[in-house]
PDB file of C-alpha atoms in Angstrom:
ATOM      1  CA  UNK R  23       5.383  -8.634  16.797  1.00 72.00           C
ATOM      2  CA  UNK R  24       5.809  -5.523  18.844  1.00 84.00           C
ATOM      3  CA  UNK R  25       3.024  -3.600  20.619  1.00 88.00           C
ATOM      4  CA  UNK R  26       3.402  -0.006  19.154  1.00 90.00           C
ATOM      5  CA  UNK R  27       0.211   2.037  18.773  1.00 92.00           C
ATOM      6  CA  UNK R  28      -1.765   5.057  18.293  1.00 92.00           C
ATOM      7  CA  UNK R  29      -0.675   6.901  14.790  1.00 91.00           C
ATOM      8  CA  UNK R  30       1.617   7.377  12.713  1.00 92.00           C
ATOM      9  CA  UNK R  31       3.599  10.077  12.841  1.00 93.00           C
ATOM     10  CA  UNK R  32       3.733  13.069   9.635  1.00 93.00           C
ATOM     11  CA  UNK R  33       7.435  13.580  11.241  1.00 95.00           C
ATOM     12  CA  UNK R  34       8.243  10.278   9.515  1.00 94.00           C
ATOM     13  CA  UNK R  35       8.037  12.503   6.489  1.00 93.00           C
ATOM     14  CA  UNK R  36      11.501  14.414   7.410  1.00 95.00           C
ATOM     15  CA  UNK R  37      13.257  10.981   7.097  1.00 95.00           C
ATOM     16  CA  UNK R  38      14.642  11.705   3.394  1.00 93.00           C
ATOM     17  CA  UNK R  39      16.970   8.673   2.935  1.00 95.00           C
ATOM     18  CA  UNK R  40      14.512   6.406   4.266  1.00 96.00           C
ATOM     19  CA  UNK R  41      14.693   3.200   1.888  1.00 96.00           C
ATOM     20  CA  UNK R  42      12.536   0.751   4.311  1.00 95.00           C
ATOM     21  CA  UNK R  43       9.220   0.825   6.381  1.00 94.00           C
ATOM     22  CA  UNK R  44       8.358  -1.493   8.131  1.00 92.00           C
ATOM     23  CA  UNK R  45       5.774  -1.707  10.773  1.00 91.00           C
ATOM     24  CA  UNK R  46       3.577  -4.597  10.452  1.00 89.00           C
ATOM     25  CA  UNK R  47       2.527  -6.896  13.829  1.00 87.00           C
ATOM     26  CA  UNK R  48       1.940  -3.851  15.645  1.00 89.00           C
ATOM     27  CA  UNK R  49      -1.205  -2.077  16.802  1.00 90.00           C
ATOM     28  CA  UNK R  50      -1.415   1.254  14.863  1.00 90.00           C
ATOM     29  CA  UNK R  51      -4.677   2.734  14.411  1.00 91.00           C
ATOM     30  CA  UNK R  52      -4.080   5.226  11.850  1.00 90.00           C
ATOM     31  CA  UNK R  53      -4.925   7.007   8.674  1.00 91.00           C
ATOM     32  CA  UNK R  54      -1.612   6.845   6.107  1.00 91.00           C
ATOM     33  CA  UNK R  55      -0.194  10.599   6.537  1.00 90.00           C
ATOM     34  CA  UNK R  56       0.364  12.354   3.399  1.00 90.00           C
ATOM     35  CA  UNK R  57       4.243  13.180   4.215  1.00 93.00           C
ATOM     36  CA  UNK R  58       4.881   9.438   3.850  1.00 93.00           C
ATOM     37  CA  UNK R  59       4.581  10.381   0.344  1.00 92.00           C
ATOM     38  CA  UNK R  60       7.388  12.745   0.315  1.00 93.00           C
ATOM     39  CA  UNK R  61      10.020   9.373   1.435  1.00 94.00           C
ATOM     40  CA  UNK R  62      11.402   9.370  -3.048  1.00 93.00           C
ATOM     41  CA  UNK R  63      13.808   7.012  -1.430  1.00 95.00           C
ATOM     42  CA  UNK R  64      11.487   4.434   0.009  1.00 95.00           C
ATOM     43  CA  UNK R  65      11.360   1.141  -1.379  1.00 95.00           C
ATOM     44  CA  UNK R  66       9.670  -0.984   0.754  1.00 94.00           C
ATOM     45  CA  UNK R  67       6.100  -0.234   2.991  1.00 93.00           C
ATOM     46  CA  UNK R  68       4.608  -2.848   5.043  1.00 90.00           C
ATOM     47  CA  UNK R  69       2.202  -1.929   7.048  1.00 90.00           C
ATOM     48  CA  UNK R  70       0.488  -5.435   7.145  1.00 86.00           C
ATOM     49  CA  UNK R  71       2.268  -9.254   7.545  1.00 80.00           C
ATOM     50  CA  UNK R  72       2.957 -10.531   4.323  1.00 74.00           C
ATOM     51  CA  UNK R  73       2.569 -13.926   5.766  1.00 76.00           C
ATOM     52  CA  UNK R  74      -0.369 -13.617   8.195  1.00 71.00           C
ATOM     53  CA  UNK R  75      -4.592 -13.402   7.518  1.00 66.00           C
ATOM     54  CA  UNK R  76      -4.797 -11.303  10.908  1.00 65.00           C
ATOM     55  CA  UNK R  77      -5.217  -7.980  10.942  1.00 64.00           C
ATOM     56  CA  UNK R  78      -3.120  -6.112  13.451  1.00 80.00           C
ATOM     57  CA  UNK R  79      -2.825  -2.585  12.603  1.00 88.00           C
ATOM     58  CA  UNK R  80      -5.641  -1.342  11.408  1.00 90.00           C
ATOM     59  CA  UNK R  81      -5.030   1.839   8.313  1.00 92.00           C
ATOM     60  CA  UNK R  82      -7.800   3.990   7.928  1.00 93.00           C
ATOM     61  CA  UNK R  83      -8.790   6.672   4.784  1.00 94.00           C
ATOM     62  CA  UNK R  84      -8.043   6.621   1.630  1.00 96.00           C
ATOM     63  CA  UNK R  85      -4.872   5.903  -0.671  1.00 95.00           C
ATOM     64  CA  UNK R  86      -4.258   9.464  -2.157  1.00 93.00           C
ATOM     65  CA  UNK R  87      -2.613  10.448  -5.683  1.00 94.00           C
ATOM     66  CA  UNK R  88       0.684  11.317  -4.361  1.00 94.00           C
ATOM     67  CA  UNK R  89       1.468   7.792  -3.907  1.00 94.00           C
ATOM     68  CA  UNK R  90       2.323   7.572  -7.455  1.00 94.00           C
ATOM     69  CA  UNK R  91       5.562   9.363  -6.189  1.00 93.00           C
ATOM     70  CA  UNK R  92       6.816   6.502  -4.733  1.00 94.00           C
ATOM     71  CA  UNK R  93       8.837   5.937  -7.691  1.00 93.00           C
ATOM     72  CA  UNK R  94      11.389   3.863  -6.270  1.00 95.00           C
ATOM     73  CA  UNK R  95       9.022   1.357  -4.256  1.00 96.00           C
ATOM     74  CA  UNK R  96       8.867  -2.383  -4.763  1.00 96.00           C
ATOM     75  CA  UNK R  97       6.802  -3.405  -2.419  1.00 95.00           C
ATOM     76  CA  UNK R  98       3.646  -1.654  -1.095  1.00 95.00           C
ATOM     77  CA  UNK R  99       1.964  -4.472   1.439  1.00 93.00           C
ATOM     78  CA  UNK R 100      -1.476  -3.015   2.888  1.00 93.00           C
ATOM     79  CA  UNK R 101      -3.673  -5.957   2.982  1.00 93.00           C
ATOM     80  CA  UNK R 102      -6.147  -6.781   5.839  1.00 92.00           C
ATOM     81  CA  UNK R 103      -6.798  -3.146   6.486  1.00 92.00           C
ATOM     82  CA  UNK R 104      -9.842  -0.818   6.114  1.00 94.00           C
ATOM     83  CA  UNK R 105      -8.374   1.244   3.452  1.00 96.00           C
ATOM     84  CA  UNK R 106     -11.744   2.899   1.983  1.00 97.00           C
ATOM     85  CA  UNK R 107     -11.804   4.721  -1.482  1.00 97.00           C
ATOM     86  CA  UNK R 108     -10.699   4.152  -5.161  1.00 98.00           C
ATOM     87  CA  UNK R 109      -7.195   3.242  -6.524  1.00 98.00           C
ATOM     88  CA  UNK R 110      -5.764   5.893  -7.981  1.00 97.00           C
ATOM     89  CA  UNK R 111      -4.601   6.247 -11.023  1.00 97.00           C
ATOM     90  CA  UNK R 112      -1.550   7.459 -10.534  1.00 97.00           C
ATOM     91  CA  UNK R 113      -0.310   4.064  -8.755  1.00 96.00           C
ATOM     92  CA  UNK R 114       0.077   3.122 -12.479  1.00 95.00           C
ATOM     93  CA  UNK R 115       3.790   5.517 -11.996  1.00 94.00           C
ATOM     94  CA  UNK R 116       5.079   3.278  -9.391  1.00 95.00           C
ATOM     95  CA  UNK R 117       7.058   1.412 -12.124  1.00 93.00           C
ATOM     96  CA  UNK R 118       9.438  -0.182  -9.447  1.00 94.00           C
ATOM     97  CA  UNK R 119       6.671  -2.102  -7.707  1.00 96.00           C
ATOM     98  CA  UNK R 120       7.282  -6.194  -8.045  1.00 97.00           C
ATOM     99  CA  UNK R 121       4.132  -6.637  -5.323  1.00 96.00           C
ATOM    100  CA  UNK R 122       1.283  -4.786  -4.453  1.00 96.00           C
ATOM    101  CA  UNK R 123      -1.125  -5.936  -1.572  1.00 95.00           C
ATOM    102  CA  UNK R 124      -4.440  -4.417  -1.407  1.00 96.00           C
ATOM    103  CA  UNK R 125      -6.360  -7.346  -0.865  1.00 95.00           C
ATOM    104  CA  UNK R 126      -9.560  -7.321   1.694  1.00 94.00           C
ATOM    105  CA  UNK R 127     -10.027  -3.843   2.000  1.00 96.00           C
ATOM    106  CA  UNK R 128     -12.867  -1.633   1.349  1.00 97.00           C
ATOM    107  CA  UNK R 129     -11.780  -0.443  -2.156  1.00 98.00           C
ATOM    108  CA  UNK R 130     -14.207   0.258  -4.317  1.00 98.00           C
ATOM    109  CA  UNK R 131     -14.537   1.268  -8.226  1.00 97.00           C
ATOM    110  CA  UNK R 132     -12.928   0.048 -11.387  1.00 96.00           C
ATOM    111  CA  UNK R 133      -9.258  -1.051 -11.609  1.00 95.00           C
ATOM    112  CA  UNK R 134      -7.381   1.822 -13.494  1.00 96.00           C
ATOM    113  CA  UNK R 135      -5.700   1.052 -16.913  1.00 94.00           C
ATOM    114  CA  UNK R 136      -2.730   2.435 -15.274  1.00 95.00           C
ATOM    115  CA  UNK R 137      -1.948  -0.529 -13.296  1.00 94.00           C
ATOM    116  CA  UNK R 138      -0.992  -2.209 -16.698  1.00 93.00           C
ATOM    117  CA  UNK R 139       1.847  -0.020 -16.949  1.00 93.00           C
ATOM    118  CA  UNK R 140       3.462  -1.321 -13.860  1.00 94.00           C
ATOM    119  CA  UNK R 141       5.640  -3.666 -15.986  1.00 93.00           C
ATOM    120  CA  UNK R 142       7.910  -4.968 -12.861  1.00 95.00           C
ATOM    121  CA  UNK R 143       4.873  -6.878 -11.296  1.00 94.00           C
ATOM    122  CA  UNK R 144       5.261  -9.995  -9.837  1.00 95.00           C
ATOM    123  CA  UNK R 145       2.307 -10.452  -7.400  1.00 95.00           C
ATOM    124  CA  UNK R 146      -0.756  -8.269  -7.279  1.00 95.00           C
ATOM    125  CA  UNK R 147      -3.751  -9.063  -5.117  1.00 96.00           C
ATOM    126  CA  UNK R 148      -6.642  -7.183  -4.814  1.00 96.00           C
ATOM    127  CA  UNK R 149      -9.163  -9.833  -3.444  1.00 96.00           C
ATOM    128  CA  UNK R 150     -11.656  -9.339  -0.979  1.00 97.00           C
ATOM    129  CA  UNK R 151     -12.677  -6.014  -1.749  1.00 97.00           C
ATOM    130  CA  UNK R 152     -15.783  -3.976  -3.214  1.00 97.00           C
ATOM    131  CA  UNK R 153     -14.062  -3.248  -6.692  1.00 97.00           C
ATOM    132  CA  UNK R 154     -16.593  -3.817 -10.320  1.00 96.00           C
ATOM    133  CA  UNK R 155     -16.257  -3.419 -13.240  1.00 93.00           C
ATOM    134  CA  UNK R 156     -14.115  -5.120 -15.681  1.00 91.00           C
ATOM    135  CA  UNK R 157     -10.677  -6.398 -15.596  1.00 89.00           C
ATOM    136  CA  UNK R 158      -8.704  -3.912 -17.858  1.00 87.00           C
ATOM    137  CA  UNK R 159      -6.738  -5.579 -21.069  1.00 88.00           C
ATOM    138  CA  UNK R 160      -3.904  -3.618 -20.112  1.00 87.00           C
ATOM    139  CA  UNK R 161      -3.116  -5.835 -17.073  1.00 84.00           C
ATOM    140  CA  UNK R 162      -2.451  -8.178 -20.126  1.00 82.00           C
ATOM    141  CA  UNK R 163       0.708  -6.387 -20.766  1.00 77.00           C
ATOM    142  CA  UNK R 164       2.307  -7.274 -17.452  1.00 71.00           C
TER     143      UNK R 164
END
C-alpha cells in the first residue's frame, strides 16, 4: 500500500462525479468528514482492505445519518476501524449496497429493521463489535 496520512480532507466533498474511493493500505488517522456524504455519485468506499485482518488506517467517530444518501453505493468497506456509535437507520436507504463491512468496530446498539430493506445484499458483516439485542426478522427478507 501507499503511505498517505493525517486526515481526510472535507474538499473531497467538491468532487461531484466522484464514482470511486478508494484509500485503503494507507495510514489515515481520521474521523469520516460529513461532505463525503454529499459524493450522490459514489459507488464504491474503501477505507479498509477487503482482503486483509490489519488495520492500517485507523477511522475515528461515528457513522452519521446522511450516509443514507449514498444512494448509488455498492460497496461501503470500513472494517478493522474504531468506528464508535450506533448504525443508523437511515443506512436501510442505501438500496444499491451488495456489501457492507462494519465488522470489528466499536458499534454498539441494536441492528435497525432498516437494514432488511437493503434488498441488493450480498455480504454483510458486522462481527466483532459491541452490538445486542436481537437479530431483526426483516434481515429475513434479504
Amino acid at each position: 500500500g501507499n503511505d498517505l496520512s493525517g486526515y481526510l480532507p472535507k474538499e473531497l466533498g467538491a468532487l461531484a462525479g466522484l464514482e470511486t474511493l478508494r484509500l485503503d493500505r494507507n495510514n489515515f488517522t481520521t474521523n469520516l468528514p460529513s461532505e463525503l456524504f454529499d459524493l450522490m455519485s459514489l459507488n464504491d468506499l474503501r477505507l479498509a482492505d477487503p482482503e486483509s485482518d490489519v488495520e492500517a488506517n485507523i477511522i475515528t467517530g461515528t457513522l452519521p445519518t446522511e450516509i443514507g444518501q449514498l444512494l448509488n453505493l455498492t460497496e461501503l468497506l470500513l472494517q478493522h476501524q474504531r468506528i464508535t456509535g450506533t448504525i443508523p437507520s437511515e443506512m436501510g436507504g442505501m438500496i444499491g449496497l451488495t456489501e457492507l463491512r462494519l465488522d470489528d468496530n466499536l458499534l454498539v446498539g441494536t441492528l435497525p429493521s432498516t437494514l432488511g430493506d437493503l434488498s441488493n445484499l450480498e455480504i454483510i458483516r458486522l462481527d466483532k463489535n459491541l452490538l445486542n439485542g436481537t437479530l431483526p426478522s426483516e434481515l429475513g427478507q434479504l
